[in-house]
XYZ file of C-alpha atoms in Angstrom:
679
model
C -29.073 -21.861 -35.554
C -25.217 -22.505 -35.513
C -24.937 -19.959 -38.273
C -26.911 -17.420 -36.712
C -24.894 -17.516 -33.570
C -21.691 -17.325 -35.698
C -23.060 -14.326 -37.420
C -24.108 -12.632 -34.180
C -20.533 -13.345 -32.553
C -18.744 -12.194 -36.074
C -20.796 -8.878 -36.658
C -22.742 -8.128 -33.675
C -26.040 -6.327 -33.633
C -26.278 -2.605 -32.831
C -27.673 -1.786 -29.568
C -27.090 -5.192 -28.168
C -25.013 -5.451 -24.827
C -21.784 -7.025 -25.427
C -21.301 -10.887 -24.704
C -20.129 -11.851 -21.280
C -16.513 -12.695 -20.854
C -15.400 -16.341 -21.011
C -14.088 -18.098 -18.092
C -10.451 -16.904 -18.590
C -11.696 -13.605 -19.466
C -11.431 -13.597 -23.374
C -13.836 -12.224 -25.939
C -15.169 -13.875 -29.041
C -12.966 -12.778 -32.113
C -15.583 -10.602 -33.636
C -15.661 -8.106 -30.511
C -11.813 -8.495 -30.091
C -11.263 -7.316 -33.772
C -13.589 -4.459 -33.614
C -12.111 -3.112 -30.327
C -8.400 -3.754 -31.075
C -7.193 -0.015 -30.858
C -8.190 -0.057 -27.050
C -6.489 -3.346 -26.161
C -3.003 -2.092 -25.905
C -0.090 -4.426 -26.932
C -1.708 -7.611 -27.626
C -0.371 -11.096 -28.418
C 2.401 -13.296 -26.767
C 5.159 -11.290 -27.923
C 3.549 -7.742 -26.935
C 3.208 -8.671 -23.451
C -0.393 -7.557 -23.407
C -2.621 -8.734 -20.711
C -5.820 -6.450 -21.242
C -8.465 -8.018 -23.349
C -10.137 -5.768 -25.820
C -13.402 -4.101 -25.430
C -16.741 -4.356 -27.023
C -17.475 -2.677 -30.337
C -18.143 1.239 -30.150
C -21.626 2.345 -30.080
C -23.021 5.334 -31.919
C -23.033 8.573 -30.244
C -25.670 9.335 -27.962
C -26.258 5.536 -27.415
C -25.972 3.662 -24.272
C -22.126 4.066 -24.153
C -20.198 7.084 -25.010
C -17.504 6.846 -27.581
C -14.587 4.515 -27.086
C -12.417 7.471 -28.176
C -13.261 9.319 -24.980
C -12.868 6.157 -22.674
C -9.334 5.509 -24.141
C -7.782 7.924 -21.900
C -4.253 6.761 -22.356
C -4.504 6.294 -26.317
C -6.322 9.437 -27.282
C -6.855 12.085 -24.440
C -3.362 11.808 -22.615
C -1.499 12.082 -26.037
C -3.679 14.941 -27.052
C -2.736 16.881 -23.777
C 1.105 16.080 -24.442
C 1.337 13.363 -21.858
C 3.713 14.078 -19.071
C 5.569 16.378 -21.163
C 3.308 19.325 -20.603
C 4.713 22.006 -18.099
C 1.262 22.070 -16.193
C 1.435 18.275 -15.894
C 4.707 18.420 -14.425
C 3.768 21.051 -11.879
C 0.857 18.772 -10.923
C 3.241 15.835 -10.231
C 5.607 17.908 -8.369
C 2.739 19.080 -6.057
C 2.071 15.581 -5.269
C 5.704 14.686 -4.284
C 6.024 17.576 -1.917
C 3.419 16.496 0.836
C 5.034 12.899 0.870
C 7.708 14.510 3.084
C 4.989 15.831 5.734
C 3.276 12.450 5.351
C 6.745 10.793 6.222
C 6.859 13.111 9.370
C 3.363 12.065 10.630
C 3.843 8.308 9.748
C 6.872 7.951 11.946
C 5.850 10.356 14.714
C 4.836 7.541 17.056
C 8.641 6.363 17.297
C 9.450 9.597 19.073
C 6.064 10.838 20.707
C 5.355 7.423 22.364
C 8.834 5.887 22.890
C 9.028 4.157 26.294
C 11.928 5.787 27.980
C 14.163 4.553 30.895
C 12.661 5.399 34.176
C 13.444 5.111 37.853
C 11.989 6.265 41.169
C 12.458 9.903 41.792
C 15.279 10.532 44.103
C 17.270 7.205 43.546
C 19.605 8.698 41.220
C 20.140 7.979 37.517
C 23.699 6.292 37.730
C 22.177 2.977 39.038
C 21.891 -0.034 36.891
C 18.555 -1.300 35.461
C 16.911 -3.913 37.550
C 17.488 -7.399 36.588
C 20.989 -6.875 34.958
C 23.876 -8.527 36.653
C 26.865 -6.443 37.830
C 29.226 -8.246 35.520
C 26.982 -7.640 32.415
C 28.183 -4.057 32.315
C 31.663 -4.752 33.319
C 31.485 -3.144 36.657
C 30.200 -3.725 40.234
C 27.563 -2.132 42.493
C 24.125 -2.962 43.758
C 21.153 -2.824 41.523
C 18.848 0.250 41.907
C 15.236 1.071 41.282
C 15.750 1.812 37.717
C 13.662 0.100 34.948
C 14.672 -0.063 31.355
C 12.272 -1.043 28.741
C 13.451 -3.636 26.048
C 15.140 -1.872 23.175
C 12.820 -0.622 20.634
C 13.614 -2.767 17.428
C 12.346 -1.069 14.182
C 9.668 0.764 12.941
C 6.926 -1.682 11.722
C 6.642 -1.438 7.904
C 6.176 2.296 6.951
C 4.499 3.560 10.064
C 7.111 3.591 12.656
C 5.405 1.357 15.112
C 7.580 0.813 18.249
C 8.922 -2.431 19.398
C 8.395 -4.171 22.658
C 7.270 -1.931 25.312
C 6.465 -2.757 28.865
C 7.305 -2.014 32.408
C 9.397 -5.127 32.912
C 13.151 -5.022 33.367
C 15.084 -5.645 30.426
C 18.668 -7.266 30.387
C 21.054 -5.241 28.110
C 24.151 -7.085 28.675
C 26.202 -6.727 25.409
C 28.082 -9.992 26.079
C 25.157 -11.788 27.653
C 23.391 -14.868 26.292
C 19.992 -14.624 24.730
C 17.525 -12.794 27.040
C 15.334 -14.788 29.311
C 11.725 -14.122 29.302
C 10.682 -10.815 30.904
C 10.145 -10.674 34.586
C 6.743 -10.274 35.950
C 5.262 -7.369 37.668
C 6.468 -8.868 41.081
C 10.173 -8.453 40.262
C 9.624 -4.769 39.897
C 7.376 -4.068 42.578
C 9.829 -1.559 44.029
C 9.838 0.626 40.779
C 6.168 0.651 40.646
C 5.633 1.578 44.261
C 6.837 5.002 43.423
C 4.447 8.021 43.049
C 6.658 9.921 40.971
C 9.499 8.958 38.359
C 12.402 10.554 36.538
C 12.895 9.534 32.930
C 15.855 9.197 30.547
C 14.489 9.745 27.036
C 16.477 8.284 24.187
C 14.829 10.316 21.148
C 16.386 13.676 21.548
C 13.082 14.927 23.176
C 13.251 16.349 26.876
C 9.560 15.224 27.353
C 7.353 12.943 25.539
C 3.721 11.729 26.090
C 5.036 8.699 28.279
C 6.835 11.040 30.563
C 4.361 13.960 30.713
C 1.533 11.532 31.895
C 3.532 8.863 33.662
C 2.491 6.153 31.444
C 4.544 3.274 33.121
C 3.776 0.424 35.319
C -0.040 0.280 35.716
C -0.546 2.923 33.124
C 1.911 1.256 30.391
C -1.162 -0.061 28.498
C -2.338 3.421 27.659
C 0.788 3.822 25.475
C -0.418 0.830 23.180
C -3.901 2.344 23.128
C -2.489 5.386 21.914
C -0.750 3.552 19.153
C -4.008 1.824 18.275
C -5.551 5.023 17.786
C -3.456 6.251 15.106
C -3.567 2.927 13.115
C -7.227 2.389 13.702
C -7.940 5.967 12.337
C -5.835 5.254 9.332
C -7.873 2.068 8.602
C -11.303 3.723 8.933
C -9.763 6.673 6.793
C -8.896 4.437 3.991
C -12.157 2.707 3.728
C -14.191 5.691 4.020
C -12.411 8.403 2.275
C -11.693 5.879 -0.532
C -15.412 5.514 -1.163
C -16.124 9.233 -0.877
C -13.332 9.868 -3.407
C -14.889 7.678 -5.952
C -18.225 9.293 -5.629
C -17.551 12.982 -5.224
C -13.987 13.264 -6.610
C -10.435 13.313 -5.427
C -10.138 17.146 -4.972
C -12.738 17.855 -2.680
C -11.554 14.811 -0.327
C -8.002 15.951 -0.488
C -9.141 19.457 0.637
C -11.295 18.364 3.375
C -8.700 15.916 4.572
C -6.012 18.647 4.717
C -8.604 21.159 6.549
C -9.254 18.604 9.393
C -5.860 17.151 9.822
C -4.757 20.836 10.440
C -7.407 20.964 13.176
C -7.039 17.654 14.794
C -3.396 17.702 14.283
C -2.804 20.969 15.992
C -5.290 20.031 18.781
C -3.306 16.887 19.577
C -0.483 19.358 20.785
C -2.863 20.823 23.123
C -3.906 17.570 24.847
C -4.361 17.864 28.630
C -4.516 14.055 29.054
C -3.837 10.800 27.368
C -7.568 10.081 26.719
C -7.853 13.339 24.801
C -4.554 12.730 22.943
C -5.577 9.103 21.854
C -9.085 10.335 20.694
C -7.562 13.124 18.475
C -4.892 10.941 17.202
C -7.620 8.841 15.923
C -9.050 11.597 13.799
C -5.765 12.532 12.779
C -4.979 9.256 11.328
C -8.448 9.538 9.635
C -7.611 12.552 7.931
C -4.056 11.608 7.175
C -5.459 8.570 5.381
C -7.468 10.679 3.071
C -4.440 12.663 2.100
C -2.232 9.742 1.434
C -5.135 8.053 -0.630
C -5.982 10.814 -2.936
C -2.515 11.872 -3.524
C -1.714 8.335 -4.355
C -4.507 8.068 -6.905
C -3.880 11.638 -8.577
C -0.378 10.659 -9.072
C -1.171 7.352 -10.867
C -4.108 8.879 -12.951
C -1.715 11.790 -14.224
C 0.898 9.781 -15.532
C 1.154 7.709 -18.992
C 1.852 3.911 -18.815
C 5.736 4.099 -19.165
C 5.929 6.661 -16.211
C 3.626 5.513 -13.448
C 6.070 3.375 -11.471
C 8.846 5.723 -11.655
C 6.479 8.738 -10.482
C 5.312 6.582 -7.579
C 8.617 5.506 -6.454
C 9.905 9.187 -6.292
C 7.140 9.725 -3.803
C 8.314 6.730 -1.878
C 11.840 8.138 -1.764
C 10.533 11.545 -0.455
C 8.588 9.795 2.284
C 11.793 8.007 3.126
C 13.418 11.274 3.416
C 10.925 12.478 5.844
C 11.489 9.161 7.958
C 15.409 10.135 7.983
C 14.941 13.669 8.818
C 12.697 12.988 11.800
C 15.309 12.380 14.450
C 16.937 15.864 13.747
C 13.554 17.373 13.919
C 13.061 15.884 17.352
C 16.322 16.944 18.521
C 15.535 20.488 17.401
C 12.104 20.736 18.973
C 13.072 19.153 22.234
C 9.401 18.939 23.317
C 6.739 16.639 22.016
C 4.030 19.304 21.639
C 6.362 21.227 19.598
C 7.300 18.497 17.321
C 3.622 17.597 16.960
C 2.856 21.163 16.045
C 5.843 21.278 13.593
C 4.872 18.134 11.943
C 1.251 19.327 11.078
C 1.983 22.993 10.070
C 3.573 21.931 6.785
C 0.194 20.749 5.613
C -1.177 24.537 5.953
C 0.392 25.522 2.454
C -1.633 22.488 0.945
C -4.884 24.750 1.422
C -3.677 26.512 -1.775
C -4.255 23.177 -3.722
C -8.035 24.072 -4.027
C -7.546 26.873 -6.746
C -4.278 25.188 -7.948
C -4.792 21.512 -8.106
C -7.642 20.322 -10.621
C -9.997 17.271 -10.251
C -8.717 14.300 -11.957
C -9.521 14.403 -15.680
C -9.292 10.819 -16.015
C -11.944 10.184 -13.318
C -14.118 12.881 -15.016
C -13.931 11.100 -18.241
C -14.578 7.506 -16.818
C -17.644 8.797 -14.782
C -18.994 10.458 -18.100
C -18.764 14.039 -16.517
C -17.831 15.373 -19.992
C -18.999 19.048 -19.382
C -16.544 19.495 -16.597
C -13.939 17.366 -18.587
C -14.185 19.808 -21.408
C -13.679 22.746 -19.208
C -10.459 20.982 -17.677
C -9.111 20.121 -21.173
C -9.272 23.750 -22.156
C -7.532 24.609 -18.960
C -4.689 22.109 -19.942
C -4.178 23.528 -23.394
C -4.057 27.038 -22.023
C -1.673 26.204 -19.436
C 0.504 24.168 -21.695
C -0.125 26.676 -24.826
C -1.178 24.127 -27.045
C -2.661 24.530 -30.386
C -6.134 23.196 -30.626
C -5.382 21.958 -34.202
C -3.266 19.195 -32.785
C -6.172 17.141 -31.990
C -5.613 14.814 -34.754
C -7.747 12.009 -33.350
C -10.813 14.284 -32.841
C -11.158 14.313 -29.215
C -12.898 17.594 -28.835
C -15.437 16.994 -31.551
C -16.484 13.637 -29.843
C -16.518 15.374 -26.519
C -19.020 18.057 -27.889
C -21.500 15.068 -28.836
C -21.415 13.686 -25.226
C -22.013 16.863 -23.148
C -25.481 16.004 -22.534
C -24.786 12.677 -21.105
C -25.606 12.119 -17.359
C -22.708 11.103 -15.065
C -22.231 7.567 -13.980
C -20.685 7.062 -10.784
C -19.793 3.764 -9.233
C -19.240 2.426 -5.569
C -16.605 -0.169 -4.581
C -19.542 -2.405 -3.612
C -20.171 -3.136 -7.245
C -16.998 -5.149 -7.338
C -18.621 -7.869 -5.575
C -20.647 -8.753 -8.757
C -17.450 -9.143 -10.851
C -15.749 -12.423 -11.847
C -12.105 -11.404 -12.043
C -11.809 -8.049 -10.512
C -12.706 -9.028 -6.936
C -10.386 -11.890 -7.039
C -7.417 -9.448 -7.896
C -8.296 -6.971 -5.099
C -8.632 -9.859 -2.687
C -5.131 -11.380 -3.755
C -3.394 -8.072 -3.342
C -5.131 -7.342 0.071
C -3.796 -10.642 1.199
C -0.374 -9.759 0.070
C -0.363 -6.326 1.667
C -1.606 -7.728 5.045
C 1.242 -10.344 4.971
C 3.928 -7.800 3.987
C 3.167 -5.365 6.476
C 2.268 -7.727 9.042
C 5.346 -10.036 9.010
C 7.615 -6.927 8.796
C 7.153 -6.586 12.649
C 8.122 -10.305 13.251
C 11.418 -9.603 11.519
C 11.931 -6.200 13.143
C 11.439 -7.690 16.601
C 13.833 -10.570 15.915
C 16.501 -8.208 14.851
C 16.952 -6.785 18.624
C 14.360 -8.815 20.365
C 14.768 -11.512 23.219
C 16.536 -13.853 20.694
C 19.199 -11.538 19.584
C 21.292 -8.940 21.604
C 23.841 -6.826 19.516
C 25.355 -3.950 21.364
C 25.276 -1.694 18.349
C 21.330 -2.177 18.063
C 20.687 -1.190 21.763
C 20.989 2.524 20.718
C 17.708 4.109 19.528
C 19.331 6.000 16.623
C 20.882 2.836 15.366
C 17.809 0.998 15.286
C 16.093 3.548 13.643
C 18.481 4.487 10.893
C 18.889 0.700 10.364
C 15.172 0.421 9.658
C 15.329 3.599 7.417
C 18.374 2.281 5.528
C 16.679 -1.226 4.893
C 13.437 0.477 3.681
C 15.823 2.925 1.443
C 17.611 -0.114 -0.169
C 14.336 -2.045 -0.737
C 12.944 0.946 -2.570
C 16.081 1.143 -4.550
C 15.938 -2.712 -5.474
C 12.362 -2.672 -6.582
C 13.105 -0.191 -9.430
C 15.259 -2.628 -11.505
C 13.556 -5.635 -10.417
C 10.148 -4.472 -11.531
C 11.723 -2.997 -14.595
C 13.158 -6.331 -15.453
C 10.489 -8.791 -14.259
C 7.156 -6.682 -14.554
C 5.050 -6.180 -11.477
C 3.793 -9.711 -11.230
C 7.315 -11.157 -11.501
C 8.871 -8.606 -9.169
C 6.086 -9.067 -6.480
C 6.355 -12.699 -6.596
C 10.222 -12.602 -6.342
C 9.957 -10.579 -3.083
C 7.172 -12.758 -1.650
C 9.431 -15.895 -2.127
C 12.234 -14.095 -0.312
C 10.091 -13.102 2.458
C 8.782 -16.726 2.872
C 12.407 -18.209 2.770
C 13.689 -15.748 5.277
C 10.695 -16.503 7.615
C 10.717 -20.345 7.238
C 14.762 -20.411 7.734
C 14.490 -18.068 10.806
C 11.726 -20.212 12.329
C 13.194 -23.568 11.619
C 16.958 -23.464 10.996
C 17.519 -21.229 14.122
C 15.735 -23.529 16.406
C 17.852 -26.417 14.934
C 21.199 -24.538 15.519
C 19.714 -23.570 19.057
C 19.053 -27.306 19.881
C 22.616 -28.334 18.565
C 24.385 -25.508 20.464
C 23.327 -26.981 23.724
C 25.908 -29.844 22.908
C 29.554 -29.128 23.973
C 30.875 -31.086 20.890
C 28.663 -29.462 18.378
C 31.076 -26.477 17.837
C 28.140 -24.046 17.748
C 27.430 -21.195 19.998
C 24.852 -18.818 20.664
C 26.742 -16.203 18.628
C 26.252 -18.312 15.472
C 22.406 -18.383 15.814
C 22.545 -14.598 16.685
C 24.320 -13.931 13.262
C 21.946 -16.044 11.356
C 18.890 -14.209 12.971
C 20.265 -10.889 12.027
C 20.960 -12.016 8.432
C 17.531 -13.542 7.966
C 15.789 -10.385 9.790
C 17.493 -7.951 7.468
C 16.347 -9.886 4.355
C 12.885 -10.354 5.553
C 12.434 -6.672 6.496
C 13.963 -5.948 3.073
C 11.602 -8.254 1.057
C 8.461 -7.679 3.078
C 8.709 -3.850 2.696
C 8.972 -4.396 -0.983
C 6.031 -6.721 -1.017
C 3.697 -4.117 0.845
C 4.697 -1.290 -1.337
C 4.275 -3.334 -4.651
C 0.925 -4.576 -3.495
C -0.526 -1.183 -3.143
C 0.963 0.010 -6.417
C -0.267 -2.986 -8.198
C -3.754 -2.628 -6.931
C -3.702 1.033 -8.145
C -2.767 -0.101 -11.649
C -5.478 -3.037 -12.038
C -8.326 -1.334 -10.255
C -10.454 0.741 -12.607
C -10.489 4.406 -12.360
C -14.448 4.526 -11.416
C -13.420 2.628 -8.136
C -9.814 3.133 -7.839
C -9.822 5.119 -4.536
C -12.077 2.313 -3.055
C -9.777 -0.478 -4.243
C -6.568 1.379 -2.810
C -8.495 1.973 0.267
C -9.097 -1.768 0.778
C -5.421 -2.682 0.260
C -4.082 0.039 2.442
C -6.606 -1.014 5.133
C -5.430 -4.311 5.089
C -1.727 -3.115 5.337
C -3.023 -1.286 8.463
C -4.634 -4.468 9.727
C -1.054 -6.060 9.431
C 0.662 -3.224 11.289
C -2.055 -3.289 14.059
C -0.820 -6.779 15.071
C 2.663 -5.228 16.441
C 0.982 -3.220 19.337
C -1.443 -5.996 19.904
C 1.358 -8.278 20.646
C 3.294 -5.861 22.603
C 0.351 -5.191 24.704
C 0.164 -8.934 25.636
C 3.839 -8.699 26.621
C 4.920 -10.704 23.534
C 2.756 -13.577 24.233
C 1.839 -15.484 21.151
C 4.823 -13.860 19.148
C 5.979 -17.150 17.771
C 2.400 -18.056 16.763
C 2.117 -14.691 15.153
C 5.335 -15.380 13.051
C 4.115 -18.792 12.007
C 0.856 -17.658 10.797
C 2.387 -14.858 8.675
C 4.811 -17.215 7.329
C 1.909 -19.596 6.135
C 0.387 -16.668 4.548
C 3.432 -16.065 2.414
C 3.302 -19.379 1.200
C -0.541 -18.842 0.121
C 0.542 -15.552 -1.382
C 3.075 -17.397 -3.744
C 0.206 -19.448 -5.302
C -2.237 -16.629 -5.355
C 0.160 -14.192 -7.193
C 0.013 -16.480 -10.211
C -3.517 -15.588 -10.750
C -2.830 -11.826 -11.155
C -2.375 -10.201 -14.558
C 0.595 -8.206 -15.718
C -0.070 -4.531 -15.837
C 3.395 -3.087 -16.891
C 3.136 -0.678 -19.913
C -0.491 -1.185 -20.065
C -3.414 1.476 -20.280
C -5.323 1.959 -16.890
C -8.727 0.272 -16.697
C -11.348 3.084 -16.702
C -14.611 1.113 -16.189
C -15.742 -2.162 -14.282
C -15.870 -4.159 -17.494
C -12.309 -2.816 -18.347
C -11.105 -4.239 -15.233
C -12.688 -7.526 -15.848
C -10.685 -7.783 -19.197
C -7.404 -7.816 -17.201
C -6.995 -11.532 -17.404
C -4.071 -13.787 -16.216
C -1.424 -14.670 -18.688
C 1.373 -17.073 -18.219
C 4.268 -16.198 -15.974
C 6.631 -16.927 -18.860
C 5.909 -16.347 -22.684
C 4.679 -19.338 -24.471
C 7.303 -20.904 -27.048
C 6.757 -20.587 -30.604
C 4.214 -23.282 -32.004
C 3.164 -24.321 -28.544
C -0.587 -24.941 -28.377
C -2.678 -23.468 -25.453
C -3.949 -25.918 -22.642
C -7.260 -23.900 -22.603
C -9.444 -22.699 -25.499
C -12.193 -20.377 -25.604
C -15.657 -21.336 -26.930
C -14.949 -19.203 -30.064
C -11.684 -21.209 -30.573
C -13.521 -24.417 -30.108
C -16.006 -23.512 -32.694
C -13.245 -22.771 -35.030
C -11.497 -25.997 -34.375
C -14.790 -27.962 -34.970
C -15.191 -26.712 -38.461
C -18.179 -24.371 -37.869
C -16.088 -21.464 -39.140
C -15.923 -22.880 -42.756
C -19.691 -23.766 -42.677
C -20.573 -20.129 -41.402
C -18.270 -18.688 -44.134
C -20.266 -20.529 -46.698
C -23.574 -19.936 -45.081
C -24.811 -17.436 -47.592
C -24.999 -20.007 -50.188
C -27.170 -22.532 -48.482
C -30.791 -22.596 -49.346
C -33.511 -21.452 -47.024
C -34.040 -23.708 -44.014
C -30.874 -25.621 -44.549
C -28.924 -26.848 -41.408
C -25.390 -26.476 -40.956
C -24.352 -29.848 -42.426
C -26.320 -28.949 -45.672
C -29.472 -30.908 -45.029
C -33.238 -30.020 -44.628
C -35.167 -30.256 -41.480
C -37.871 -32.752 -41.301
C-alpha cells in the first residue's frame, strides 16, 4: 500500500483530481515537478511564494490546457506584454477617469462644509459666541455668531469633514487647549433665529448647508448627507463586485458611468436635503462600480513587474484631483454648478464601450475561449503583430478549447477555501483599520486637543491633508520596491500603531506633568507632540489603506477579483463611516474610538505575517491558484537551515520510504514494503 501511494504521488493517474493541498499549502513532489512552469520563481532564493499547479490534463478533459491558464507566462508575452501600443492606450484610458474620481471623492468637503453662521441682521463683524475678548486681541461684546469647530482633514481618501455641530467653538490662537463644546443652552440665542447669514470658507457663495439652513436643530441632516455617499459606496462595492465577476468588467463599467451621469446631474437639481441625500446614495453606488472595475482592469492588463507602478500612477492622478478641487470650487461659486462640473467629465467615458474591450484575463480564466480568441485577434491587429510570433502555440491550443462551456464563479465560493479566505479577511481588517484610524489622527491635528493658528484656515487644513497623502504615495513606492508588498505593509502598520499608542499614552503623561509648576512642561509641548504624531499617523495609515487594497487585488484570483476587491473597499468604507458617526454624537466616544483602532493595529501586525508575498509573481487565475499562494518566512532562510515544518511528502522521504519505492519494481508479488510476505 505504501508503494502504491508513492507511485500515485509521483506519477499520478490521468483523469484523477489533484490531491488536496497540505496544511501549509504545499503539493507533493510529483505534482510540483509536473507543474513547475506555472509556478513562477520558486525556491528560497527566487522569492517565489506561489505553489505550482497540478499536472496538465489532455485537451477536452475536465480542465483546459495549462498553457492557456498561464496568462502571465504565455498569453501576455505573446501579446507583447505592456509594450504594445494598444495596451498602453488602454492603461492610459484607466488613468484619465482617476482625476474625475478624485473630484467626486472629495466633493463632500465643499458641498457639506459647515460655514460660520449668525442671526440675520446682527452683522458679521461680531466675535463668535464663547470666545473671550482677549483671545482675538480686541475688546467688544460677543454677538450671536456661531462658528463651527475647524474642519480638520479629509478622512482617508474620501474627504470626510471634521467635527461639525451647532456649538460655539473657541478659536483663540494663543489660548490653551479647548474645553468641551458648550451644550445647546449656551447657543440658544443663535438657534432662536428664523433666518441666518453664512460665511462660507470653501470659495463657494452657497453650499448645501446654507441653501437649506442645516444648522441648529437641522445640523444632523448634514451627517445624514455624508452617510448617504459612504453607504452608497459600501453597497456599490459589494454588489457591483459580484456582478463584475459574473457578467464581466466592461458592462459594469458602462452601466455605472451611465447611471452616475443620471444621478449625479440630478443631485444638482435637488429641491430639498432629503432628495439630495437619496440621490447621493445612488451616486455613490455608481461611483463604486467605476472605481472597482477600473482598478481591476488596470491590474489585469499589466505584467507582474508593472502592476504596482501602474496602480500608483492612478493614485497620483486621483491626488491631483484632490489638489485641484479648491480651485474648481472657487471657479464655480455655487454648489449646484460645482456638482454638475464634477459629474460632466464622466460623459466622454460613454465612448469606452466601442473602445475599451473586456478583460482578456477574465475571459481566459472563466473559459470563454471563443470571445478570448476574437479579442486576441483584435490585439494582434491593433499592435500589428505577426501571427508567427506565437512560439508557445497559444492559438492552436485555443482552437482546441473553443467548445468548452464558460465556468464563472461567485465570491461566496471563497468560504469553502482554506487559505484564500484568511488572506482576504486579514486585508479587510487592515483596510478597515487604516481608513478608520486616519480620522482619529486628522481630528487630533486640529481638534480639541491642539489649536494651531495656521490650521484654522480651511485651505491650510485641506492642502495639509493632500500633502500628507501625496507624501505617503511617494514613500510607498521605494518601500514596496525594497521590502515587497508584505514587508512594506507591515512597516506602515507598525508606524501607525506606534503613532497611535504614543499619542494616547505619552500625551496623557505629558498633560499630567504639565499641570505641575516645577515640571518645566507646558501645553505647547503637548501640542507639538500631538501634531507630530498626527502627521506620522496620517502618513502611515494612508499607506496602510492603499496597500491593503492593492495587495488584495494581487492575491485574489481573477475569477473573483472584483468580489474580493469589493470586500476590502467596503471594509475601508466602514472605517471611514466611523467619522460622521462620531461627529453626529458630538465627538462623544472619540477616545474609545481611537483606542479600539489602536488595538486593531496591533492585531494587524500579527495577522500580516500570515500573508504571502506577491511581488513579481503571476496573478492567480482560479480559486485553486489562490489557494496555492502560501505564507513564506518574512526573512529568507539561511543556507543549510532546516525547515521547522515538513510536508507529508517530505516526511515520507525522511523515513526512507522513498528508497523502498524506488526499488519497488524488483520486489516479488504481494511483497510488503520491508520485503516480507503477508501471512
